[in-house]
Structures are given as C-alpha cells and as structure tokens.
mmCIF file of C-alpha atoms in Angstrom:
data_model
loop_
_atom_site.group_PDB
_atom_site.id
_atom_site.type_symbol
_atom_site.label_atom_id
_atom_site.label_comp_id
_atom_site.label_asym_id
_atom_site.label_seq_id
_atom_site.Cartn_x
_atom_site.Cartn_y
_atom_site.Cartn_z
ATOM 1 C CA MET K 1 1.174 47.821 42.605
ATOM 2 C CA LEU K 2 -0.815 49.015 39.689
ATOM 3 C CA LEU K 3 -1.283 52.412 41.537
ATOM 4 C CA PHE K 4 2.284 52.566 42.287
ATOM 5 C CA ALA K 5 3.396 52.184 38.676
ATOM 6 C CA THR K 6 0.899 54.614 37.477
ATOM 7 C CA SER K 7 2.176 57.306 39.998
ATOM 8 C CA VAL K 8 5.613 56.840 38.894
ATOM 9 C CA ARG K 9 4.682 57.281 35.085
ATOM 10 C CA GLY K 10 2.603 60.347 35.976
ATOM 11 C CA GLN K 11 5.523 61.813 38.033
ATOM 12 C CA GLU K 12 7.808 60.807 34.982
ATOM 13 C CA GLU K 13 6.176 63.811 32.983
ATOM 14 C CA GLU K 14 7.738 66.371 35.094
ATOM 15 C CA THR K 15 11.258 66.844 34.299
ATOM 16 C CA GLN K 16 14.212 68.318 36.333
ATOM 17 C CA ILE K 17 17.734 69.389 35.587
ATOM 18 C CA LYS K 18 20.240 67.345 37.580
ATOM 19 C CA ASN K 19 23.526 69.390 37.277
ATOM 20 C CA TYR K 20 24.144 72.843 37.941
ATOM 21 C CA ILE K 21 27.336 74.987 37.964
ATOM 22 C CA GLY K 22 27.520 78.476 40.061
ATOM 23 C CA PHE K 23 29.510 81.135 41.592
ATOM 24 C CA ASN K 24 29.378 82.394 45.123
ATOM 25 C CA ALA K 25 30.909 85.378 46.643
ATOM 26 C CA GLY K 26 30.735 87.173 49.996
ATOM 27 C CA GLY K 27 32.115 88.186 53.135
ATOM 28 C CA ASN K 28 33.156 86.509 56.359
ATOM 29 C CA ILE K 29 34.475 86.907 59.962
ATOM 30 C CA SER K 30 36.885 84.630 61.595
ATOM 31 C CA SER K 31 39.221 83.938 64.341
ATOM 32 C CA VAL K 32 40.924 80.971 66.299
ATOM 33 C CA PHE K 33 39.994 79.134 69.457
ATOM 34 C CA PHE K 34 42.977 78.489 71.749
ATOM 35 C CA ASN K 35 43.043 75.921 74.631
ATOM 36 C CA HIS K 36 45.446 73.758 76.399
ATOM 37 C CA LEU K 37 44.754 70.333 78.118
ATOM 38 C CA ALA K 38 46.565 71.500 81.160
ATOM 39 C CA PHE K 39 45.683 75.212 81.449
ATOM 40 C CA ARG K 40 43.773 77.915 79.939
ATOM 41 C CA PRO K 41 45.781 80.285 77.907
ATOM 42 C CA ASN K 42 45.102 84.052 78.761
ATOM 43 C CA VAL K 43 44.590 85.048 74.935
ATOM 44 C CA ARG K 44 42.236 87.793 73.835
ATOM 45 C CA THR K 45 41.122 87.372 70.153
ATOM 46 C CA ALA K 46 38.714 89.366 68.115
ATOM 47 C CA LEU K 47 36.930 88.446 64.883
ATOM 48 C CA LEU K 48 38.748 89.674 61.600
ATOM 49 C CA PRO K 49 36.891 90.301 58.415
ATOM 50 C CA GLY K 50 37.606 88.863 55.012
ATOM 51 C CA ALA K 51 36.388 87.649 51.732
ATOM 52 C CA GLN K 52 35.292 84.431 50.164
ATOM 53 C CA ALA K 53 34.459 83.353 46.518
ATOM 54 C CA GLY K 54 34.281 80.319 44.584
ATOM 55 C CA ILE K 55 33.046 77.892 42.124
ATOM 56 C CA VAL K 56 30.319 75.465 42.895
ATOM 57 C CA TYR K 57 28.917 72.225 41.252
ATOM 58 C CA ARG K 58 25.733 70.549 42.390
ATOM 59 C CA HIS K 59 24.283 67.306 41.414
ATOM 60 C CA PHE K 60 20.522 66.722 42.406
ATOM 61 C CA SER K 61 18.921 63.233 42.771
ATOM 62 C CA PRO K 62 16.541 62.395 40.298
ATOM 63 C CA LEU K 63 14.634 60.498 42.939
ATOM 64 C CA LYS K 64 11.818 62.147 44.881
ATOM 65 C CA THR K 65 11.261 60.774 48.499
ATOM 66 C CA GLY K 66 8.656 63.381 49.532
ATOM 67 C CA ILE K 67 9.071 66.828 51.005
ATOM 68 C CA LEU K 68 12.970 66.550 51.608
ATOM 69 C CA ASN K 69 15.151 65.869 48.546
ATOM 70 C CA THR K 70 18.854 65.313 48.421
ATOM 71 C CA GLY K 71 22.084 65.952 46.115
ATOM 72 C CA LEU K 72 25.782 66.428 46.330
ATOM 73 C CA GLN K 73 27.710 69.491 46.181
ATOM 74 C CA VAL K 74 31.688 70.314 45.403
ATOM 75 C CA SER K 75 33.235 73.550 45.787
ATOM 76 C CA VAL K 76 36.487 75.379 45.326
ATOM 77 C CA TYR K 77 36.908 78.637 47.128
ATOM 78 C CA PHE K 78 39.506 81.361 47.903
ATOM 79 C CA SER K 79 38.895 82.131 51.384
ATOM 80 C CA GLN K 80 40.575 84.884 53.758
ATOM 81 C CA LYS K 81 40.540 84.126 57.224
ATOM 82 C CA GLY K 82 42.587 84.911 60.461
ATOM 83 C CA TYR K 83 42.735 86.371 64.223
ATOM 84 C CA THR K 84 43.690 89.400 65.980
ATOM 85 C CA GLN K 85 45.336 89.134 69.528
ATOM 86 C CA GLU K 86 44.619 92.140 71.616
ATOM 87 C CA PHE K 87 46.535 93.524 74.742
ATOM 88 C CA LEU K 88 44.117 96.142 75.736
ATOM 89 C CA GLY K 89 46.549 99.112 75.173
ATOM 90 C CA LEU K 90 49.668 97.310 76.658
ATOM 91 C CA ALA K 91 51.034 96.835 73.159
ATOM 92 C CA PRO K 92 49.988 96.820 69.659
ATOM 93 C CA ASN K 93 47.522 94.253 68.354
ATOM 94 C CA ILE K 94 49.044 91.333 66.601
ATOM 95 C CA THR K 95 46.975 90.242 63.390
ATOM 96 C CA SER K 96 47.674 87.112 61.425
ATOM 97 C CA ARG K 97 46.025 87.077 57.965
ATOM 98 C CA PHE K 98 45.614 84.014 55.803
ATOM 99 C CA ASN K 99 44.699 83.131 52.227
ATOM 100 C CA TYR K 100 43.279 79.756 51.819
ATOM 101 C CA VAL K 101 42.237 77.578 48.844
ATOM 102 C CA GLU K 102 39.403 75.772 50.298
ATOM 103 C CA VAL K 103 37.566 72.690 48.807
ATOM 104 C CA PRO K 104 34.331 71.694 50.769
ATOM 105 C CA PHE K 105 32.309 68.413 49.920
ATOM 106 C CA SER K 106 28.741 68.791 51.141
ATOM 107 C CA ALA K 107 25.420 66.719 51.018
ATOM 108 C CA ILE K 108 22.593 68.671 49.726
ATOM 109 C CA ILE K 109 19.175 68.607 51.587
ATOM 110 C CA TYR K 110 16.474 70.619 50.323
ATOM 111 C CA PHE K 111 12.781 71.149 50.024
ATOM 112 C CA GLY K 112 10.544 73.105 47.767
ATOM 113 C CA LYS K 113 9.548 72.071 44.354
ATOM 114 C CA LYS K 114 8.609 75.085 42.545
ATOM 115 C CA LYS K 115 10.882 78.206 41.958
ATOM 116 C CA THR K 116 12.023 78.890 45.600
ATOM 117 C CA LYS K 117 13.879 76.309 47.480
ATOM 118 C CA PHE K 118 15.528 75.982 51.045
ATOM 119 C CA PHE K 119 18.946 74.063 51.391
ATOM 120 C CA VAL K 120 20.902 72.930 54.362
ATOM 121 C CA ASN K 121 24.281 71.209 53.120
ATOM 122 C CA PRO K 122 26.293 69.696 55.917
ATOM 123 C CA GLY K 123 29.798 68.498 54.910
ATOM 124 C CA ILE K 124 33.538 68.605 55.256
ATOM 125 C CA PHE K 125 36.359 70.667 53.651
ATOM 126 C CA VAL K 126 40.092 70.638 53.277
ATOM 127 C CA GLU K 127 42.105 74.014 53.066
ATOM 128 C CA TYR K 128 45.493 74.788 51.982
ATOM 129 C CA LEU K 129 47.144 77.810 53.109
ATOM 130 C CA ILE K 130 48.750 79.840 49.988
ATOM 131 C CA SER K 131 49.866 82.959 51.599
ATOM 132 C CA SER K 132 49.891 84.636 55.265
ATOM 133 C CA GLU K 133 50.818 87.916 56.709
ATOM 134 C CA VAL K 134 51.528 88.546 60.169
ATOM 135 C CA ASP K 135 52.328 91.496 62.172
ATOM 136 C CA ALA K 136 55.542 91.778 64.125
ATOM 137 C CA ALA K 137 55.328 90.261 67.559
ATOM 138 C CA PRO K 138 56.663 92.035 70.594
ATOM 139 C CA ALA K 139 60.390 91.474 71.543
ATOM 140 C CA ASP K 140 61.198 88.006 73.346
ATOM 141 C CA ASP K 141 63.485 88.840 76.232
ATOM 142 C CA ASP K 142 63.476 84.942 77.367
ATOM 143 C CA GLU K 143 64.900 82.764 74.702
ATOM 144 C CA GLU K 144 64.209 79.531 76.728
ATOM 145 C CA GLN K 145 60.365 80.211 76.789
ATOM 146 C CA ASP K 146 58.629 79.050 73.522
ATOM 147 C CA PHE K 147 56.210 81.933 73.712
ATOM 148 C CA ILE K 148 56.173 85.362 74.989
ATOM 149 C CA ASN K 149 53.785 87.420 77.304
ATOM 150 C CA VAL K 150 52.385 90.864 77.176
ATOM 151 C CA GLY K 151 51.471 91.886 80.642
ATOM 152 C CA PRO K 152 48.839 89.139 81.815
ATOM 153 C CA PHE K 153 48.493 87.957 78.196
ATOM 154 C CA ASN K 154 50.028 85.198 76.265
ATOM 155 C CA VAL K 155 51.161 85.806 72.652
ATOM 156 C CA PHE K 156 50.880 83.110 70.073
ATOM 157 C CA PRO K 157 51.223 84.719 66.601
ATOM 158 C CA TYR K 158 51.191 82.132 63.566
ATOM 159 C CA ASN K 159 54.823 80.837 62.655
ATOM 160 C CA GLN K 160 55.093 80.920 58.843
ATOM 161 C CA GLY K 161 57.990 78.577 59.015
ATOM 162 C CA THR K 162 56.817 75.889 61.176
ATOM 163 C CA ASP K 163 53.072 76.090 61.793
ATOM 164 C CA ASN K 164 50.542 74.146 59.817
ATOM 165 C CA ARG K 165 49.332 75.019 56.130
ATOM 166 C CA VAL K 166 46.816 72.234 55.812
ATOM 167 C CA GLY K 167 43.492 71.993 57.677
ATOM 168 C CA ILE K 168 40.523 69.746 57.854
ATOM 169 C CA GLY K 169 37.038 70.571 59.291
ATOM 170 C CA GLY K 170 33.393 70.554 59.112
ATOM 171 C CA ARG K 171 31.116 72.997 57.234
ATOM 172 C CA ILE K 172 27.430 73.706 57.362
ATOM 173 C CA GLU K 173 25.542 75.966 54.837
ATOM 174 C CA GLY K 174 22.095 77.306 55.025
ATOM 175 C CA ALA K 175 20.569 79.092 51.914
ATOM 176 C CA ILE K 176 17.508 79.999 49.989
ATOM 177 C CA SER K 177 17.398 80.300 46.159
ATOM 178 C CA ARG K 178 14.862 81.674 43.504
ATOM 179 C CA ASP K 179 14.812 80.413 39.872
ATOM 180 C CA PHE K 180 14.445 83.059 37.263
ATOM 181 C CA PRO K 181 14.314 82.699 33.338
ATOM 182 C CA PHE K 182 18.216 83.630 33.353
ATOM 183 C CA GLY K 183 19.435 81.351 36.071
ATOM 184 C CA THR K 184 19.054 80.773 39.904
ATOM 185 C CA ILE K 185 20.043 83.358 42.401
ATOM 186 C CA GLN K 186 20.772 82.209 45.944
ATOM 187 C CA LEU K 187 21.623 83.902 49.343
ATOM 188 C CA GLY K 188 23.278 81.881 51.851
ATOM 189 C CA GLY K 189 25.260 81.715 55.198
ATOM 190 C CA ASN K 190 28.001 79.208 56.244
ATOM 191 C CA PHE K 191 29.926 78.188 59.305
ATOM 192 C CA SER K 192 33.268 76.211 59.403
ATOM 193 C CA TYR K 193 35.325 74.983 62.058
ATOM 194 C CA THR K 194 38.887 73.091 61.894
ATOM 195 C CA ILE K 195 39.383 70.056 63.726
ATOM 196 C CA THR K 196 43.135 70.175 62.953
ATOM 197 C CA ASN K 197 45.526 72.596 64.794
ATOM 198 C CA LEU K 198 46.702 75.883 63.074
ATOM 199 C CA LEU K 199 49.804 76.024 65.448
ATOM 200 C CA ASP K 200 52.422 73.247 65.741
ATOM 201 C CA PHE K 201 52.572 73.021 69.645
ATOM 202 C CA GLU K 202 55.493 70.509 69.365
ATOM 203 C CA SER K 203 54.858 69.276 72.881
ATOM 204 C CA ARG K 204 52.263 70.108 75.689
ATOM 205 C CA SER K 205 55.215 71.152 77.809
ATOM 206 C CA SER K 206 56.088 73.877 75.601
ATOM 207 C CA GLY K 207 53.162 75.965 76.893
ATOM 208 C CA ILE K 208 51.965 76.774 73.454
ATOM 209 C CA PRO K 209 48.162 75.766 72.927
ATOM 210 C CA ASP K 210 47.482 72.098 71.977
ATOM 211 C CA THR K 211 44.257 73.282 70.396
ATOM 212 C CA SER K 212 44.099 76.113 67.939
ATOM 213 C CA ASN K 213 41.190 75.630 65.732
ATOM 214 C CA ASN K 214 40.031 78.403 63.274
ATOM 215 C CA PHE K 215 36.531 79.314 62.628
ATOM 216 C CA ALA K 216 34.511 81.258 60.095
ATOM 217 C CA ILE K 217 31.151 82.759 59.726
ATOM 218 C CA GLY K 218 30.056 83.772 56.163
ATOM 219 C CA VAL K 219 27.297 85.324 53.980
ATOM 220 C CA THR K 220 27.255 84.820 50.121
ATOM 221 C CA VAL K 221 25.287 85.581 47.169
ATOM 222 C CA GLY K 222 25.303 83.127 44.252
ATOM 223 C CA TYR K 223 24.332 82.649 40.842
ATOM 224 C CA PHE K 224 23.610 79.241 39.243
ATOM 225 C CA PHE K 225 22.886 77.945 35.799
ATOM 226 C CA PRO K 226 21.914 74.464 34.702
ATOM 227 C CA ILE K 227 23.897 72.245 32.554
ATOM 228 C CA GLY K 228 23.035 69.207 30.813
ATOM 229 C CA ARG K 229 19.603 68.256 29.713
ATOM 230 C CA LYS K 230 16.351 67.641 31.718
ATOM 231 C CA GLN K 231 15.550 64.344 33.135
ATOM 232 C CA PRO K 232 12.508 62.689 34.539
ATOM 233 C CA ALA K 233 11.762 63.304 38.308
ATOM 234 C CA LYS K 234 10.879 59.779 39.824
ATOM 235 C CA VAL K 235 9.006 59.671 42.891
ATOM 236 C CA VAL K 236 9.502 56.850 45.419
ATOM 237 C CA GLU K 237 6.323 55.911 47.092
ATOM 238 C CA GLU K 238 5.029 53.058 49.210
ATOM 239 C CA GLU K 239 2.279 50.840 47.635
#
C-alpha cells in the first residue's frame, strides 16, 4: 500500500492540461447506399467530393491507466455531402448536394505520453440539412409511379419538400498529433455512416428504397490549443 501511495505522489509531479479547443478543416468524398427489403434497386452512384470544417472541444481524463488513455470530444462541423446518379450516357447525371451542420459526440482513446500521440475516436453524430441543390430529373411520363427510370436504371433524386433533413449515425476518427510550443497540429481521417434514411419511402410498396444511408470518408488537418490550468496526472496502479 505504501508503494502504491508513493507511486501516485511521484506521478502527481507530472502535470497535464485537461481541456483543448481546436479547429479542423479538410475534404471528403460521400455517396448514398440504396437498398430495398423486397428487391435491389438498379442505382449506379458515384462519390461526390466536398469539404468539412469545424470547432472541436476535447477533455482528457486526469487518470492514467497505462498505455491507453481516455477522454471525451464534442464537435460542431459544417459538412458538404451528396451523391451522383449515373446513367452511362443514357441521360445527364443527376447530382444531389447537401450542406449539413453536424454535431459528433466521441470518446477519445489515445496512447503516447510525450509530444506525439495517436488517437482513435469512436462516437455518434446528429446532422441537420441547412441547404440542398438537386439537378433536374428526367421527365416522368407515368404519374402513377413514385419513381422514374432511365433505361435499366432507377432514378431516386432527393426531394427537398418531403425527404428527411435530420440524420443520426456513427462516426469513427483516427488521428496523429504533435505538440509544439505554439500549440498542437493534428492530421486525421474519419468515416461516418447514417442509420437513418435520407429518402422518405412512405411505404415499401412505393418502390422507393427503404434504405438510403449516406456515408462520407474525410481527411482533416487541425490546430489545437490548451485552455485552463495544468493538473496532476494521477496513475491508477495495482498494489
């Protein structure tokens, strides 16, 4: 017990900063996964490039449990997403572009005790569509059908009046950071996938996909600076 207490007192001489504010910016590629419970839609989609940028708050736990250490992260991002439907020359491609405000909530798992640290941040996010731009779809000759076709391809553009504006999903980020006298520079990558549908399919008999999940793969560069005072870094060890 005396050894444990001595170890903690010795470690308390090492201090760390618990809270950081940062800015991330970079690019992404995104698209939408379409499916239907009863049949597979014939949709050919392409990845759409976009941008993402945001403000990040990080809180690191003062408890050191060994090689891996933990924390919490909350961010607010502006994120561009969308998808392009391709028709192999049968008709002009249709692109749906979206501008989202995205709020991820993530756990922080990191290792590295000196200037270089490696991060894996799993979490969830909520997004809200603030604006959209959708190319004109081909003319619909069948008013009784809820979607149209171009040759063998189904056409499912985003409907700004009826389709969903709010999305919920999962997000994971990997990053490497380096501390400098002027702050911390970070290079990271992220992947996000919604569990909510982008399209409002109304009913499965409509033929509109009952699964329409958007996803994005991004790369960012970030700058972080500390806020608050340094605090003792306590190590939790067995007796």
